[in-house]
PDB file of C-alpha atoms in Angstrom:
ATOM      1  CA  UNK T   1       0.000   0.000   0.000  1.00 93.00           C
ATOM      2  CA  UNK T   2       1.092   3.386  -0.653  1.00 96.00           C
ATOM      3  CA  UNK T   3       1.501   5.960   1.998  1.00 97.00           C
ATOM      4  CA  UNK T   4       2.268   9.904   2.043  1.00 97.00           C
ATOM      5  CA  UNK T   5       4.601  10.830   4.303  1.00 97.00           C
ATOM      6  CA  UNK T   6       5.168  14.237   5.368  1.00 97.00           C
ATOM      7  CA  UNK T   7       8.269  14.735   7.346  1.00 98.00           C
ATOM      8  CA  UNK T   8       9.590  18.416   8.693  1.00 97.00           C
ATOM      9  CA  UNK T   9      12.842  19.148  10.037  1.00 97.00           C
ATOM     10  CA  UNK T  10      13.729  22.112  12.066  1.00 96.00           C
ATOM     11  CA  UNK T  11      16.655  23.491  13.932  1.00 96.00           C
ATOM     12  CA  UNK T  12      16.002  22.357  17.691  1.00 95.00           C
ATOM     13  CA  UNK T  13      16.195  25.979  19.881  1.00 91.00           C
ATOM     14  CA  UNK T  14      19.557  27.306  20.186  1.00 91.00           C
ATOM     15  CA  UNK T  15      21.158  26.238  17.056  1.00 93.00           C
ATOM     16  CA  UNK T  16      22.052  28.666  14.856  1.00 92.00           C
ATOM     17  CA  UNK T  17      19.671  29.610  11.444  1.00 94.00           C
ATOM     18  CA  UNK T  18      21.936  31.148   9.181  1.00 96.00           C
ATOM     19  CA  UNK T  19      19.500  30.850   5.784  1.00 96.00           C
ATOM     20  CA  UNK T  20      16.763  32.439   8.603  1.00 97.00           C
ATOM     21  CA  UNK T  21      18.999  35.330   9.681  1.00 97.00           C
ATOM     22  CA  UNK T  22      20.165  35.978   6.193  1.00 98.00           C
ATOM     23  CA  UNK T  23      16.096  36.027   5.141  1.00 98.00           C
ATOM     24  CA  UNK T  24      15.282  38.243   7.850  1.00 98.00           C
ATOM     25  CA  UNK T  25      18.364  40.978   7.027  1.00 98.00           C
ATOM     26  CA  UNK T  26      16.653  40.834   3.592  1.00 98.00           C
ATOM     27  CA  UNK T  27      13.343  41.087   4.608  1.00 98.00           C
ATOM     28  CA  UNK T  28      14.232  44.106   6.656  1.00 98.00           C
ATOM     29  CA  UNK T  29      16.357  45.764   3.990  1.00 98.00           C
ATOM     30  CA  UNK T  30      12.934  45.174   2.034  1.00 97.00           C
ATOM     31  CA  UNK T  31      11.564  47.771   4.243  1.00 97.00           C
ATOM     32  CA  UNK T  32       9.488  44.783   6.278  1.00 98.00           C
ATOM     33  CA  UNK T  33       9.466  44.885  10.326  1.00 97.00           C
ATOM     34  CA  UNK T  34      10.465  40.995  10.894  1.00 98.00           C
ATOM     35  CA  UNK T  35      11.639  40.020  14.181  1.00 97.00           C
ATOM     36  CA  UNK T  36      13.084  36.518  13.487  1.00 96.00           C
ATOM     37  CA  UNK T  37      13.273  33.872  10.576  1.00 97.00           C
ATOM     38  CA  UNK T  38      13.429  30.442  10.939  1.00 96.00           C
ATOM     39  CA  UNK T  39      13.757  27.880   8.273  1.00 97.00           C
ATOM     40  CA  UNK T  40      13.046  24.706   8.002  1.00 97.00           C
ATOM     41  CA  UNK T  41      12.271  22.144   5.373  1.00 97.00           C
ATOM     42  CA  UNK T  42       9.229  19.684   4.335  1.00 98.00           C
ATOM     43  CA  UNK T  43      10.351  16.181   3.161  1.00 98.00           C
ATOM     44  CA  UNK T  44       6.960  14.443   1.319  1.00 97.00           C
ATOM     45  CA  UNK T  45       7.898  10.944   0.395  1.00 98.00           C
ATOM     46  CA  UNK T  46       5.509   8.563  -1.033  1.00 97.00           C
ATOM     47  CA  UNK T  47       6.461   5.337   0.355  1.00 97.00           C
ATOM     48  CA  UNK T  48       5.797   1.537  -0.185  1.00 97.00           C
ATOM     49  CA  UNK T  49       4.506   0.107   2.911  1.00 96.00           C
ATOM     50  CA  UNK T  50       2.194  -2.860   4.631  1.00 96.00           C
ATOM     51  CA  UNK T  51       0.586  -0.910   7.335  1.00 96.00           C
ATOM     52  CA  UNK T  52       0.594   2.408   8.678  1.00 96.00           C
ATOM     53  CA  UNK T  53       2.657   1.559  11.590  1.00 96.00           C
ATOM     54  CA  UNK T  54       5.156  -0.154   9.340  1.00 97.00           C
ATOM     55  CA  UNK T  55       5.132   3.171   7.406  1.00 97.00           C
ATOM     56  CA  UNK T  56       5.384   5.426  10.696  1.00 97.00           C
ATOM     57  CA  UNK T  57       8.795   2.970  11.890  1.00 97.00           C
ATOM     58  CA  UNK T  58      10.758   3.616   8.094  1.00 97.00           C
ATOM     59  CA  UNK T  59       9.660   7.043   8.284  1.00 98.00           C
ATOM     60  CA  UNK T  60      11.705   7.632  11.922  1.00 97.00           C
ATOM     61  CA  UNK T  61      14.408   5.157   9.967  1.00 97.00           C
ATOM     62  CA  UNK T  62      14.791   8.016   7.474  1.00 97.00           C
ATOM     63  CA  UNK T  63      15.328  10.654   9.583  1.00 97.00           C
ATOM     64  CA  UNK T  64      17.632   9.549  11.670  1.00 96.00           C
ATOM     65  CA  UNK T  65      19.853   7.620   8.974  1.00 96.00           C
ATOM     66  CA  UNK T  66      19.869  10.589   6.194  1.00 97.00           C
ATOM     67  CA  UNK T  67      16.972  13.599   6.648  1.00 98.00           C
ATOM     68  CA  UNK T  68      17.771  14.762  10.011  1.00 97.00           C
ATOM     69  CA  UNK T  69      21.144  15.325  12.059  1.00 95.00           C
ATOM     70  CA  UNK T  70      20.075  14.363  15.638  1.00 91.00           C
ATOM     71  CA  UNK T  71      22.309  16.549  17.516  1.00 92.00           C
ATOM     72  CA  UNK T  72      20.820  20.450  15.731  1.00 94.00           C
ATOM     73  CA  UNK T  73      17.660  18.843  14.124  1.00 96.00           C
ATOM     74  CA  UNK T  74      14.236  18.242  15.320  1.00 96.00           C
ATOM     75  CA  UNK T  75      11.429  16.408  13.456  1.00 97.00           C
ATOM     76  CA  UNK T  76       7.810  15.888  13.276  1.00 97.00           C
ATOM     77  CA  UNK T  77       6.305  13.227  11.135  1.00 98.00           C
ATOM     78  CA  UNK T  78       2.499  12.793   9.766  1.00 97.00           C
ATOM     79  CA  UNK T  79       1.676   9.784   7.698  1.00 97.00           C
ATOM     80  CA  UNK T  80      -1.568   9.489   5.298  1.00 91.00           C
ATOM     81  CA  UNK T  81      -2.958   7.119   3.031  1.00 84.00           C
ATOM     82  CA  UNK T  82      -2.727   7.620  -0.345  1.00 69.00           C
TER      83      UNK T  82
ATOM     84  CA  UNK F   1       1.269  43.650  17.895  1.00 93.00           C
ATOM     85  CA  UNK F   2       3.304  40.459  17.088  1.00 95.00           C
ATOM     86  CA  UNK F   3       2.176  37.888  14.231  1.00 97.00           C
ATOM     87  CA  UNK F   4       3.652  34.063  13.674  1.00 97.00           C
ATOM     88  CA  UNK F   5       3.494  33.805   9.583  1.00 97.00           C
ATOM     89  CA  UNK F   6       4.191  30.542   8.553  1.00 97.00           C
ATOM     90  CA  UNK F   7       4.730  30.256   4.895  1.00 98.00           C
ATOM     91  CA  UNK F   8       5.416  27.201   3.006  1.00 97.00           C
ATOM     92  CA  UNK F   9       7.242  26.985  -0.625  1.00 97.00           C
ATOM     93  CA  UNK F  10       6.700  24.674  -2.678  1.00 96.00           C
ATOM     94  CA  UNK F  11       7.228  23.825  -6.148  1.00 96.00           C
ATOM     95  CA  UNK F  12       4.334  23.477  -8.750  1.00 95.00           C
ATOM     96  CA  UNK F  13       3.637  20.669 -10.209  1.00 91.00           C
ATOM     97  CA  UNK F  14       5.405  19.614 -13.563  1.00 91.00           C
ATOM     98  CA  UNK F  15       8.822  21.879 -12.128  1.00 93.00           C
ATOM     99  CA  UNK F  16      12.031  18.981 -11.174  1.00 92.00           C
ATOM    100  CA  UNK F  17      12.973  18.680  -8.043  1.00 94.00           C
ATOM    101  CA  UNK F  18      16.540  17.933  -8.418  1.00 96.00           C
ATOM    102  CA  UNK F  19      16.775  17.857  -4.303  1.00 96.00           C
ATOM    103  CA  UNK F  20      13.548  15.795  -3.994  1.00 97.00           C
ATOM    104  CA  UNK F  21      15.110  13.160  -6.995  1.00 97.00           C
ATOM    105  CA  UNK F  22      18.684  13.014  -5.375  1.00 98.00           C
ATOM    106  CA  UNK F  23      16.948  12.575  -1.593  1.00 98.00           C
ATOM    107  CA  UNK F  24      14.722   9.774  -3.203  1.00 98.00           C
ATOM    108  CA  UNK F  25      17.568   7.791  -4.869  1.00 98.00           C
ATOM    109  CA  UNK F  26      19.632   7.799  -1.162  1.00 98.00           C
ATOM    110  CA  UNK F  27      16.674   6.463   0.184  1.00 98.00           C
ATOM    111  CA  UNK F  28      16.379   3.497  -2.046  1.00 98.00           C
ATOM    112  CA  UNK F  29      20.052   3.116  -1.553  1.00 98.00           C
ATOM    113  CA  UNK F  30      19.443   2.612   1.887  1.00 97.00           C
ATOM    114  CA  UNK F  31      16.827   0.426   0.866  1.00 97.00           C
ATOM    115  CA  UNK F  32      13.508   1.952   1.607  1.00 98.00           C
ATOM    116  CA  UNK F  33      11.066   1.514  -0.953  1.00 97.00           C
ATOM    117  CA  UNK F  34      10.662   5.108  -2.078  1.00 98.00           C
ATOM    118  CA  UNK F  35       8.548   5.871  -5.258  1.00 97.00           C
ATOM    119  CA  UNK F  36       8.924   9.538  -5.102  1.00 96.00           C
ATOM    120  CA  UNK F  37      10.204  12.453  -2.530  1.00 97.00           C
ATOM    121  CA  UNK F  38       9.198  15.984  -2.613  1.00 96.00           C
ATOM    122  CA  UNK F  39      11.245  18.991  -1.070  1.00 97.00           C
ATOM    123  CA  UNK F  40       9.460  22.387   0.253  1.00 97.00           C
ATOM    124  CA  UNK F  41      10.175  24.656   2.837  1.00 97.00           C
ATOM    125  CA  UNK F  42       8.720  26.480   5.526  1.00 98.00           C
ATOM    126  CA  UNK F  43       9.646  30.070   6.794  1.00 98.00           C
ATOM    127  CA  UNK F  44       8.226  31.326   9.987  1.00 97.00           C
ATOM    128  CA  UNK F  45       8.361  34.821  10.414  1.00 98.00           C
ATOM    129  CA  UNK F  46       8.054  36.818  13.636  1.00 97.00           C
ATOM    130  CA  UNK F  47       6.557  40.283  11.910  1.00 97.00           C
ATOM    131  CA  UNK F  48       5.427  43.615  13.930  1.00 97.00           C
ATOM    132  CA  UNK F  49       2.004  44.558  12.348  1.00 96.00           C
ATOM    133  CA  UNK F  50      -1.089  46.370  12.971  1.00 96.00           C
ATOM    134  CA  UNK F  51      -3.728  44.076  12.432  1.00 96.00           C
ATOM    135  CA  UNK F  52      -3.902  40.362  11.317  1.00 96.00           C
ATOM    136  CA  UNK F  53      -4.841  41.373   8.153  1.00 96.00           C
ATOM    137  CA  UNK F  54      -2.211  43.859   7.010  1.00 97.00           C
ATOM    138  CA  UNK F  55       0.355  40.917   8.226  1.00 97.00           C
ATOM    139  CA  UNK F  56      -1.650  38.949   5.681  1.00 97.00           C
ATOM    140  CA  UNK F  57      -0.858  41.458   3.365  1.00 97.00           C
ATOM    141  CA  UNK F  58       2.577  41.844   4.198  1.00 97.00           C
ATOM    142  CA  UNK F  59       3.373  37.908   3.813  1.00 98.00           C
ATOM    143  CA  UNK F  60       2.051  37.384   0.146  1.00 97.00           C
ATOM    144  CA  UNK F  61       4.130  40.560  -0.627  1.00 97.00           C
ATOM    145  CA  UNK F  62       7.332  39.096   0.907  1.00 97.00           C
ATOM    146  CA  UNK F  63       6.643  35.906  -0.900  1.00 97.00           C
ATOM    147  CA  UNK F  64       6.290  37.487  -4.472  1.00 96.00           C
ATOM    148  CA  UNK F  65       9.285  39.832  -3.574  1.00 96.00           C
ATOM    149  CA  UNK F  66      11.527  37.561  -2.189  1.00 97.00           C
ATOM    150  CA  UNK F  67      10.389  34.135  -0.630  1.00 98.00           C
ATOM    151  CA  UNK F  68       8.882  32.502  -3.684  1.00 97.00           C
ATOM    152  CA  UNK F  69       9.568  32.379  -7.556  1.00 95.00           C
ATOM    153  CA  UNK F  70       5.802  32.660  -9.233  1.00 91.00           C
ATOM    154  CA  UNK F  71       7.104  31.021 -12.530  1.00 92.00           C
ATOM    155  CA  UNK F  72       7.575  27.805 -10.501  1.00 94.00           C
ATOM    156  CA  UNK F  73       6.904  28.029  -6.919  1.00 96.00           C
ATOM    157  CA  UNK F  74       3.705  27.696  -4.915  1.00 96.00           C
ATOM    158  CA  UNK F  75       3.062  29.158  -1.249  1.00 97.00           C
ATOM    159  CA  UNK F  76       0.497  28.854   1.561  1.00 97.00           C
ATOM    160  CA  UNK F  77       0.289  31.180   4.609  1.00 98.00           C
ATOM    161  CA  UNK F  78      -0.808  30.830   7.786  1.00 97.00           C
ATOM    162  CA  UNK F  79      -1.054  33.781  10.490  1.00 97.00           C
ATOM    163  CA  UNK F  80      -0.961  33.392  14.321  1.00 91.00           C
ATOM    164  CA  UNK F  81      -0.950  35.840  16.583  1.00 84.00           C
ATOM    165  CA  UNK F  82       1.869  35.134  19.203  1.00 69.00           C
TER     166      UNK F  82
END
């Protein structure tokens, strides 16, 4: 069965953002009164699996073997059916 | 008063992904059974408006000034007050 997962990684607190702070001295430059950027990114992998759960475990696999580095990055996942 | 934008980039449909394809091939190297991976990302802004909708405003115009190409990229906002 196919499933959709949708995985985002963020910096965890304290780490620092440089693509956010760079985005936020533009965005100010740009005339805009921002505060703070922070980036992060949205992995959505359609993935071969036999059950949800099954689909849940690779997912946490595949963050901590390649999308996410455990030590700066934190990560939620969501699963769906397709 | 203090707004949370969260704005996520994404490409449209049809563009390559070139990060999505190479993230999808390590996967199946590792030897998950990956049809397809998709890569967007998600800004969240701290920004200093008046009202919730002139941050609104404020966000669509950073994203077609700055945030987001239109020729290939897609966004969706989302505004919190902190």
């Amino acid at each position: 069965m196919k499933y959709h997962l949708r995985i985002e990684v963020c910096l965890k607190p304290g780490h620092s953002d440089p693509e956010g702070e760079t985005t936020a001295h533009l965005l100010k430059e740009l005339g805009y009164k921002v505060e703070k950027v922070n980036v992060s990114k949205v992995y959505t992998v359609v993935l071969n699996a036999e059950s949800r759960e099954e689909a849940k475990v690779k997912a946490e696999e595949m963050c901590k073997r390649l999308l996410a580095n455990p030590t700066k990055d934190h990560y939620v996942i969501t699963v769906d059916e397709k």
